[in-house]
Coordinates of C-alpha atoms in Angstrom, one line a residue:
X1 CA -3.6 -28.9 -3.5
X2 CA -2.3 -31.1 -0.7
X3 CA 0.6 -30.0 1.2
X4 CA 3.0 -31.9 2.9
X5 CA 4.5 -31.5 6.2
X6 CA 7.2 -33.2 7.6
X7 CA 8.2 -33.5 11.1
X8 CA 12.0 -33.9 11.9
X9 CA 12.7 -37.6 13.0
X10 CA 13.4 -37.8 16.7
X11 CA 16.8 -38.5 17.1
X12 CA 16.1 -40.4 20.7
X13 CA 13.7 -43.2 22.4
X14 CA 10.2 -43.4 21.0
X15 CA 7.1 -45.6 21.7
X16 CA 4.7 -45.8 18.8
X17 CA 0.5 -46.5 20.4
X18 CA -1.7 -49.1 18.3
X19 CA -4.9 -50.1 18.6
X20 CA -5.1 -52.8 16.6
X21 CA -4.7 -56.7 18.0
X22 CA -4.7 -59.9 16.1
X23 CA -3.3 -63.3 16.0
X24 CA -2.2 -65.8 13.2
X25 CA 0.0 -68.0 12.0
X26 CA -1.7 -71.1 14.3
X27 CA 0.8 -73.4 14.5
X28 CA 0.0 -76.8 16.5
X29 CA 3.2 -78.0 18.6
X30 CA 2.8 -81.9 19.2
X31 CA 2.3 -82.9 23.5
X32 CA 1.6 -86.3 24.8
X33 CA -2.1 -87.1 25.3
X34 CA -3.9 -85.6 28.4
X35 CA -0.8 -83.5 29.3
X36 CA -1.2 -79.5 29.6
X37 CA 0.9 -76.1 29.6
X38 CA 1.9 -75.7 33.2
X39 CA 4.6 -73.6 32.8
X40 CA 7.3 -71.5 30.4
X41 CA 10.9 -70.8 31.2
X42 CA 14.2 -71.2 28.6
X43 CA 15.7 -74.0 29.8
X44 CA 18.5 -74.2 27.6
X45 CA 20.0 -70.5 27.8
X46 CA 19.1 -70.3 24.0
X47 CA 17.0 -66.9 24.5
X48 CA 13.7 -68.4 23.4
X49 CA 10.7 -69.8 25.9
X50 CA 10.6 -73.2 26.2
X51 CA 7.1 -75.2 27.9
X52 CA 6.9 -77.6 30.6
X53 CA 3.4 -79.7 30.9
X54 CA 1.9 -81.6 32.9
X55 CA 1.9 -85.5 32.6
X56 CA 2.7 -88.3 34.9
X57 CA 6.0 -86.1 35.4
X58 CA 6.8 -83.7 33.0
X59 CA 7.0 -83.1 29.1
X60 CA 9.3 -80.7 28.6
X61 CA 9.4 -79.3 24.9
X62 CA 12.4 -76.9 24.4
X63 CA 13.2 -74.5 21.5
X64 CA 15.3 -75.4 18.9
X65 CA 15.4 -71.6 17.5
X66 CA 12.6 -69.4 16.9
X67 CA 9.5 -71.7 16.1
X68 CA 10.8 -74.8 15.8
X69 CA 10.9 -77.2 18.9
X70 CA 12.9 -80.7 19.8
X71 CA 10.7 -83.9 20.3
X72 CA 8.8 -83.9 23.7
X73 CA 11.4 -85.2 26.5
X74 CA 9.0 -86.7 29.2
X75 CA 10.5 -86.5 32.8
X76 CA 9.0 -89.1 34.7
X77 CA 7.9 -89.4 37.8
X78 CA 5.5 -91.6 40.2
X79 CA 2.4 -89.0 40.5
X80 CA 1.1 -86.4 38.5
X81 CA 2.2 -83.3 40.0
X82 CA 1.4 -79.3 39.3
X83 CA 4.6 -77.7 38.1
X84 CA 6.2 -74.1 38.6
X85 CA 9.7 -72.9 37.1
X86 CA 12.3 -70.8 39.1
X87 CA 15.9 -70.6 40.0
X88 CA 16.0 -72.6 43.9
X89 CA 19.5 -72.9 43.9
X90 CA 20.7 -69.7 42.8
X91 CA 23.0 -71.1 39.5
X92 CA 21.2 -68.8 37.3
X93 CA 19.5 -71.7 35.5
X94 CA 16.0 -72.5 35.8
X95 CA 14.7 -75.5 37.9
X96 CA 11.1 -76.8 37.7
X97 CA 9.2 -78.1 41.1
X98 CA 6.2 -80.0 41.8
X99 CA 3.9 -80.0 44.4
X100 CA 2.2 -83.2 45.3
X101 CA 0.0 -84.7 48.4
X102 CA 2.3 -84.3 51.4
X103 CA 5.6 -83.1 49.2
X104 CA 7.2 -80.9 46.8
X105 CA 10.2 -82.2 44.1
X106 CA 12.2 -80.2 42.8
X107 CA 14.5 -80.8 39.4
X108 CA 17.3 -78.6 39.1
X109 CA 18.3 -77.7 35.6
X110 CA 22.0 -77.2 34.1
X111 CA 21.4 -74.7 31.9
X112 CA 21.9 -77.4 29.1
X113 CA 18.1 -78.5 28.8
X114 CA 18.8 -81.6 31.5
X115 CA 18.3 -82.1 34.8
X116 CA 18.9 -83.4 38.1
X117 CA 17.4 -86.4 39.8
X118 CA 14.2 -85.5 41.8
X119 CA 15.0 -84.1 45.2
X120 CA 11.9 -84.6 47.7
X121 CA 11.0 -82.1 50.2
X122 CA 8.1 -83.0 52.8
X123 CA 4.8 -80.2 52.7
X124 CA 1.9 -81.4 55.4
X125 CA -1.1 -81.7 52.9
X126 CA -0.4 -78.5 50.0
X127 CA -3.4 -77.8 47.9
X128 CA -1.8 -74.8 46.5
X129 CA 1.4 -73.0 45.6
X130 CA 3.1 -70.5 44.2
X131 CA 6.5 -68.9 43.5
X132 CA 8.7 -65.9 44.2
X133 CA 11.6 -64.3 45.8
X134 CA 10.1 -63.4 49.2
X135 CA 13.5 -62.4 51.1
X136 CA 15.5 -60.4 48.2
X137 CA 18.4 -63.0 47.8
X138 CA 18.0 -64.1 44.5
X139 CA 16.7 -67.5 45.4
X140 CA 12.9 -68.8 44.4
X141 CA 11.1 -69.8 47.2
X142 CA 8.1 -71.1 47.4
X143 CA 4.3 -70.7 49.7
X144 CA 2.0 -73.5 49.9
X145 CA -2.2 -73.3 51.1
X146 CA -2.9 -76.4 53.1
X147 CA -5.1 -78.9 53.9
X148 CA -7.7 -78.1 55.6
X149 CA -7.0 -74.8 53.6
X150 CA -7.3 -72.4 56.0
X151 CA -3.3 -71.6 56.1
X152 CA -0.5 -71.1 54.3
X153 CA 3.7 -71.8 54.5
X154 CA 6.2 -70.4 53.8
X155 CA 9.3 -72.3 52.1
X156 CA 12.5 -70.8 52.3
X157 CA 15.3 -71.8 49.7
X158 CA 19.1 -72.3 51.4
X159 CA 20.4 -71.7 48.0
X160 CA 22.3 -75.4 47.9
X161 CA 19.0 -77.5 46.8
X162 CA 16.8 -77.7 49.7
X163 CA 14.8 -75.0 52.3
X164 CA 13.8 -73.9 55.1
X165 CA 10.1 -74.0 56.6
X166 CA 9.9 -70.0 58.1
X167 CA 6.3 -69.5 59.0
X168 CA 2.9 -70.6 59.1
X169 CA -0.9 -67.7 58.7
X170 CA -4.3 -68.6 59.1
X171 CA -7.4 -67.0 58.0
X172 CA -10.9 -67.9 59.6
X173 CA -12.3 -69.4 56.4
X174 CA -10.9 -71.7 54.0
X175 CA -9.1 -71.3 50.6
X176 CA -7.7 -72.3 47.6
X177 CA -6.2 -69.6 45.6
X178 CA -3.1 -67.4 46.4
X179 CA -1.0 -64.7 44.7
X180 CA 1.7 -62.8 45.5
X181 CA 2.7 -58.8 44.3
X182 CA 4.2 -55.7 45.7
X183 CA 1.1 -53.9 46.7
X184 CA 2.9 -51.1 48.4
X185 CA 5.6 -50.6 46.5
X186 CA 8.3 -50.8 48.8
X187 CA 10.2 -53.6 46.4
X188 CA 8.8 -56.6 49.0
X189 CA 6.8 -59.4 47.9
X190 CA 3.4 -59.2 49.5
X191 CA 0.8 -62.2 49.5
X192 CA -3.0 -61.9 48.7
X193 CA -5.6 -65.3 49.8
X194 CA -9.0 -65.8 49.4
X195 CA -10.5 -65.9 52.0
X196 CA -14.3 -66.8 52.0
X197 CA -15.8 -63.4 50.9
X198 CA -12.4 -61.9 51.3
X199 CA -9.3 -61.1 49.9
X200 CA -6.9 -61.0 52.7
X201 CA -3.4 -59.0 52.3
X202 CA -0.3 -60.3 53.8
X203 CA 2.5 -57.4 54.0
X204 CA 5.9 -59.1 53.2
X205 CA 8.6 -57.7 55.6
X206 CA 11.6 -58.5 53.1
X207 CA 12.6 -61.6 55.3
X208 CA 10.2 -64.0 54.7
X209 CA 8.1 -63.2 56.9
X210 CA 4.6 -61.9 56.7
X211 CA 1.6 -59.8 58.7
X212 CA -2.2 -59.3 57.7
X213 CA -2.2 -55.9 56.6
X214 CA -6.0 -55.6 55.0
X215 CA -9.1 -57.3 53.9
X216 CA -11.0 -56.9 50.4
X217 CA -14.5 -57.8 49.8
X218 CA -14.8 -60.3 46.5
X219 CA -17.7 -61.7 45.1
X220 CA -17.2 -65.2 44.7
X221 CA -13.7 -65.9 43.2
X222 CA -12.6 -68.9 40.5
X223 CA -8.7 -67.3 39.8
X224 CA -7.3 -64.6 42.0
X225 CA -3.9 -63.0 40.3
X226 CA -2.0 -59.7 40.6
X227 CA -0.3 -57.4 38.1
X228 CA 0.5 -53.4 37.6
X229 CA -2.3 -52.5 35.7
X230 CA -2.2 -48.9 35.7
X231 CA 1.6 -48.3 35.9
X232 CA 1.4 -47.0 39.4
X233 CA 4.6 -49.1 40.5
X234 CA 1.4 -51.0 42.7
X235 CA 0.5 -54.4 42.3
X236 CA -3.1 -54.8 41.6
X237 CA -5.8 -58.1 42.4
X238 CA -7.4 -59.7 39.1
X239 CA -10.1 -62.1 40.0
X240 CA -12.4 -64.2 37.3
X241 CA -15.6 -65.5 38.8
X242 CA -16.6 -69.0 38.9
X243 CA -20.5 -68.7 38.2
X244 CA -20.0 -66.3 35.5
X245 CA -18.2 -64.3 32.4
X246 CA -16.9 -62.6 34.9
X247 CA -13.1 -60.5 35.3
X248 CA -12.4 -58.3 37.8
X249 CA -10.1 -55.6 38.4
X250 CA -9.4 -54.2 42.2
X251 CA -6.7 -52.0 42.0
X252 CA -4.2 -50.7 45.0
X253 CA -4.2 -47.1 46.1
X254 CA -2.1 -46.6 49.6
X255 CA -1.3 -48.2 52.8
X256 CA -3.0 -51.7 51.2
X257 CA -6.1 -50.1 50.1
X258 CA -7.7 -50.9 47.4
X259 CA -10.7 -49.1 45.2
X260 CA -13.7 -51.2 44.4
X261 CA -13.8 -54.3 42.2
X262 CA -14.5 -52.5 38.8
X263 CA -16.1 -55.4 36.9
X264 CA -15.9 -57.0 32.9
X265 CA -17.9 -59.4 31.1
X266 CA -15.3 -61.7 28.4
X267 CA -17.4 -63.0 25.5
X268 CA -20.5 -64.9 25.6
X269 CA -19.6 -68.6 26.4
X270 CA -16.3 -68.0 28.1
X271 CA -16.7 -70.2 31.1
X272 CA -14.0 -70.3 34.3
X273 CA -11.7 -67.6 32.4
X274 CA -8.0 -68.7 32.4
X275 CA -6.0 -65.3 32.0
X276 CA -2.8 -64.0 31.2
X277 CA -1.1 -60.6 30.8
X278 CA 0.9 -58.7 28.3
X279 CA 0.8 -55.3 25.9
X280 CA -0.8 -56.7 23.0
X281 CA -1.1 -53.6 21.3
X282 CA 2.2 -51.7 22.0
X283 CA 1.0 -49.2 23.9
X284 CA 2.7 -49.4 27.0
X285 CA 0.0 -50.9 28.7
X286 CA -1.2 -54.1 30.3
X287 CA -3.9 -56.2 28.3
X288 CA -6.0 -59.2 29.5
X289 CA -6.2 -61.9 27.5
X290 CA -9.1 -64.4 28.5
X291 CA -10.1 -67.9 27.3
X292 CA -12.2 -70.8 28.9
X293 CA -14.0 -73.7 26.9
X294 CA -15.1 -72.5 23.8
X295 CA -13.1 -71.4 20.8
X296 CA -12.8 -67.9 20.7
X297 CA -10.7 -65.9 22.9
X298 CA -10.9 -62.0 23.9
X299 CA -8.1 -59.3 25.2
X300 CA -9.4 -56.6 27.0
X301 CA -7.4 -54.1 25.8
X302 CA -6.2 -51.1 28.5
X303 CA -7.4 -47.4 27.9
X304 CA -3.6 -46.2 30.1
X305 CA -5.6 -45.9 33.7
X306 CA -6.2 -49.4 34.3
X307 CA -9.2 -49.4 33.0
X308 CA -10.5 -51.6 29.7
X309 CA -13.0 -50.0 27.5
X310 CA -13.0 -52.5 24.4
X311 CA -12.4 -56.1 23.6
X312 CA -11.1 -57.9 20.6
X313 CA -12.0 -61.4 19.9
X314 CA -9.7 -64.2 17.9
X315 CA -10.7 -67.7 16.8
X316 CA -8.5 -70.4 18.5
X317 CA -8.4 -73.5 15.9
X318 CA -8.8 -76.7 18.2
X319 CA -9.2 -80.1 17.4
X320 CA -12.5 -79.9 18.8
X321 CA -11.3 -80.3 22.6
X322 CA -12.4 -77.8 25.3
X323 CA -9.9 -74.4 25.5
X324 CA -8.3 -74.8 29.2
X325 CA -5.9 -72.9 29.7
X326 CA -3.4 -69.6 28.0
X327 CA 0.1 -68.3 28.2
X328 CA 1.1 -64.6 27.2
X329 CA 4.9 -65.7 25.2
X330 CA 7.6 -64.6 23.1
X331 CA 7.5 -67.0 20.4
X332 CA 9.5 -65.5 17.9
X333 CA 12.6 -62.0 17.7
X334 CA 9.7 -59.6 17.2
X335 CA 9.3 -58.3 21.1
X336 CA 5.3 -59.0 20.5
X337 CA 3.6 -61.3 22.9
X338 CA 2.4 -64.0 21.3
X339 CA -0.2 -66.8 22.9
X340 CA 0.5 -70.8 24.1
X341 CA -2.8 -72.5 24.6
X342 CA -3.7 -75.6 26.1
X343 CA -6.9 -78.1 24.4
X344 CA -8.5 -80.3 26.9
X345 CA -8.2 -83.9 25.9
X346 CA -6.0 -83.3 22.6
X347 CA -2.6 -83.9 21.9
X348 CA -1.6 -80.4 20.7
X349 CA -1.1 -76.9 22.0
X350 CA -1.9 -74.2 19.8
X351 CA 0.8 -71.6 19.5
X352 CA -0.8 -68.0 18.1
X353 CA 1.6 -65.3 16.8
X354 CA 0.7 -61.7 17.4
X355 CA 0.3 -60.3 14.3
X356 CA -0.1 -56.6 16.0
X357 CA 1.7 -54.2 13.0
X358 CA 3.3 -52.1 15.0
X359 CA 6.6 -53.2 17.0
X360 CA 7.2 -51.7 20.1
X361 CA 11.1 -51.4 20.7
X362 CA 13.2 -48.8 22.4
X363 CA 16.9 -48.8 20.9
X364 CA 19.4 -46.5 21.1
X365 CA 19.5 -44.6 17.6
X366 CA 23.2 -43.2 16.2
X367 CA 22.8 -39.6 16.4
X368 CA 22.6 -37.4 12.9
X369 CA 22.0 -40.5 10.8
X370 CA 18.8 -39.5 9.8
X371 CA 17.9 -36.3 7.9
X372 CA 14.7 -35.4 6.4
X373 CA 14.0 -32.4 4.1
X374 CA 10.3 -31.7 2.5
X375 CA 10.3 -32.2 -1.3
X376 CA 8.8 -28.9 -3.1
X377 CA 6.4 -30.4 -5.1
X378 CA 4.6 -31.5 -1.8
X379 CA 3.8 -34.8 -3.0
X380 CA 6.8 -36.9 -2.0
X381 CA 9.4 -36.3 0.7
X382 CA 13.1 -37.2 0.7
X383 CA 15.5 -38.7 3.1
X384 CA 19.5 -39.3 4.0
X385 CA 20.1 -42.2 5.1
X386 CA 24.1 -40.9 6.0
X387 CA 24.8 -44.3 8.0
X388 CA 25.2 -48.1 6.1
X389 CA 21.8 -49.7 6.6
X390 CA 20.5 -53.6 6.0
X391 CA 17.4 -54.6 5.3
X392 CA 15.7 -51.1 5.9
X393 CA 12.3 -50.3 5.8
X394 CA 9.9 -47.3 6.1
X395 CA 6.7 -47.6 7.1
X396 CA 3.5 -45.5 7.2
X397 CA 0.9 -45.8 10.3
X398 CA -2.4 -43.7 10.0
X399 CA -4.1 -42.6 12.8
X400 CA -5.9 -45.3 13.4
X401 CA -2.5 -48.2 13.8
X402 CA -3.1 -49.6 9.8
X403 CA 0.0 -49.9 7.9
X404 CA -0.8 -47.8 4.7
X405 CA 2.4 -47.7 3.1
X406 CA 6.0 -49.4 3.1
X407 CA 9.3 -49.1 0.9
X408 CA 12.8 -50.4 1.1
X409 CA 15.6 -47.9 2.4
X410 CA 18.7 -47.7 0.9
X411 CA 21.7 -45.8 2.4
X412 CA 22.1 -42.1 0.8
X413 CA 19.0 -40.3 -0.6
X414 CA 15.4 -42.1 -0.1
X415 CA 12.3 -40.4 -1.6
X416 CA 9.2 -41.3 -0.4
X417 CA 6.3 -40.5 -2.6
X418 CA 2.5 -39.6 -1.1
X419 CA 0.2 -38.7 -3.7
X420 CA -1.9 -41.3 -2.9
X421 CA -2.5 -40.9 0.7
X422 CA -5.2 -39.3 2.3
X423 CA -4.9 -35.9 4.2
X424 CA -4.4 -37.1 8.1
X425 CA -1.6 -37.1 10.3
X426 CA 1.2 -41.0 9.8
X427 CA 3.7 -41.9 12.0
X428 CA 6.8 -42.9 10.0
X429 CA 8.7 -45.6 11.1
X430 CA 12.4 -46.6 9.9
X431 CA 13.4 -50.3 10.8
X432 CA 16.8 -52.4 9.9
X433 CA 16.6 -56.3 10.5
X434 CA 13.2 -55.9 11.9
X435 CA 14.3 -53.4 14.4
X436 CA 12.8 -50.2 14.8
X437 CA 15.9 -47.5 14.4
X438 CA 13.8 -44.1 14.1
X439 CA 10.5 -42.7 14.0
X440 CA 8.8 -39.5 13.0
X441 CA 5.6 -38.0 12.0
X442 CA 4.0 -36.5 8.5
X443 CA 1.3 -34.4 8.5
X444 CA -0.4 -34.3 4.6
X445 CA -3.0 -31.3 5.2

């Protein structure tokens, strides 16, 4: 005979792991031809992600709710400019900039959805850019690479529109690619360039100001970005490879040193990987998600020490353009990152929700509201619900993150029958409106 064991529900915060990753639900959202994702940012204080992309100006599509989008606004403008999203002038409303030959213009948003006219700002020659808070105010700033490419600027925001050239670093070689992360963990922005066969480390003093603080050797480098891979509070350096398949991970240790590029191979016919980040899986940890021409995709998933031991593929419907280019997003109230990809050449972007079953989300649960008593016949369980519940649900997850069993909740006495389950070890999940309000675990032996 089976028996049944039931542990207590935890009356507190919880985190439930899952291995499993998928995407569905394609949905295509309409852009002008030729234009691409540039950039994400909610525009409109609404709460959901709305998309700037790139063409001849701007398209801005904003949310209209969960899913649903307005028609395309197109912000014009006189060149076709590479566009970031920040707050420049401190109003708490995001503001989108473009770089272009010798100059940088910058729209300043009203919260609303609209924006200001362009305000110009002259650059000598950028090639590159990216944005941050480098001095702790509150203010986006912005760093450029130059022509010739063998320096960079940094670009100072006064907080009422415009900024403040503060600095100028050169390297011996030239580059094209720049990120910025806290690589020391002592809450500063630091900058990372390529240079040559190099990664070289600026430490950010806080001010806006910078010094070269270390040097990395990199094979040769397509995309160089940074993120906390390992939960170490460190900023780490992601590269992707321009003659190959090729990610790779260099994570921080102390003092701006870094361990050795540990190296990953994305699926066969992935060429320049575009990456993003995000916990795909609810784990707690940072994924990869990689794309590049063809039309499958991969996330590396993360084994908790920065290190990725599988990968999961998904199929990214296209209109038979080239994949360029991905965005980890919230597209909908479930707290999953879901994915905004650029075609090549087409007219559409193709939105993919995270279909991932289990829902990661840390909310505060009323104390004594849940009790849970083993039934004697050992082949059900029963629960009180003691508090008014909506739309609850209980699930069952196996060991291995499948969903194996659901039933409605109502408030009072709940009996959840398990004579058809296997002997292993479930997590048991209690949600209301699709948030997760208690968890447990049941042991059938």
């Amino acid at each position: 005979m089976k028996k049944l064991v039931v542990f207590v529900f935890i009356l507190s915060y919880y985190k439930i792991h899952s291995q499993a990753v998928c995407f569905n639900q394609a949905t295509f959202s309409p852009i002008s031809n030729w234009a691409y994702l540039s950039d994400t940012a909610d525009f409109n204080n609404d709460g959901v992600i709305d998309f700037v992309c790139v063409n001849g100006g701007f398209d801005l599509k904003l949310s209209n709710g969960w899913g649903n989008y307005l028609p395309t606004t197109n912000i014009s403008y006189t060149a076709n400019l590479y566009y970031r999203t920040g707050d420049f002038n401190g109003d708490n409303n995001y503001d989108v900039i473009g770089i272009g030959s010798n100059f940088a213009v910058t729209w300043f948003g009203n919260g609303a959805g609209t924006f200001s006219a362009p305000v110009q700002y002259a650059i000598p020659g950028p090639i590159e850019y990216l944005v941050a808070d480098f001095n702790n105010d509150g203010n986006t700033d912005f760093a450029t690479i130059n022509s010739p490419g063998n320096y960079f600027s940094i670009h100072m925001s006064n907080g009422v529109g415009s900024y403040v050239p503060t600095g100028s670093y050169s390297t011996a070689n030239s580059y094209a690619n720049i990120t910025t992360g806290d690589f020391n963990n002592d809450g500063n922005k630091d900058l990372a360039v390529i240079d040559g066969s190099l990664i070289s480390v600026f430490r950010g003093i806080g001010n806006g100001t910078f010094s070269l603080t270390s040097s990395v050797p990199t094979a040769p480098v397509y995309t160089l970005t940074s993120k906390d891979i390992n939960n170490d509070g460190k900023s780490d350096l992601i590269t992707t490879s321009s003659s190959a398949t090729l990610i790779s991970v260099i994570k921080a240790t102390n003092n701006f040193s870094f361990f050795p590029a540990q190296n990953y191979t994305v699926g066969s016919g992935i060429w320049w990987p575009r990456i993003s980040f995000a916990d795909f899986n609810s784990d707690s940890q940072i994924d990869i998600v990689s794309v590049g021409g063809v039309t499958t995709g991969v996330v590396l998933l993360n084994s908790g020490i920065g290190t990725f031991t599988s990968q999961t593929a998904f199929v990214i419907p296209t209109f038979g353009g080239p994949v360029w280019d991905v965005k980890a997003v919230k597209l909908n109230p479930d707290n999953k990152p879901d994915l905004a990809i650029t075609i090549d050449n087409a007219w559409e972007m193709v939105l993919l929700l995270n279909c991932n079953l289990v829902n990661l989300v840390e909310d505060k649960i009323i104390p004594e509201s849940v009790n849970i008593f083993p039934n004697p016949n050992y082949g059900s369980f029963k629960f009180q619900m003691d508090n008014e519940i909506k739309n609850g649900q209980l699930i069952l997850i196996n060991s291995i993150g499948q969903k194996v069993f659901s039933q409605n909740i109502i408030q009072g006495t709940n009996e959840v029958k398990t004579n058809e389950l296997p002997i292993g070890l479930y997590n048991c999940i209690l949600f209301q409106d699709n948030r997760q309000i208690n968890s447990g675990r049941l042991l059938i032996e």
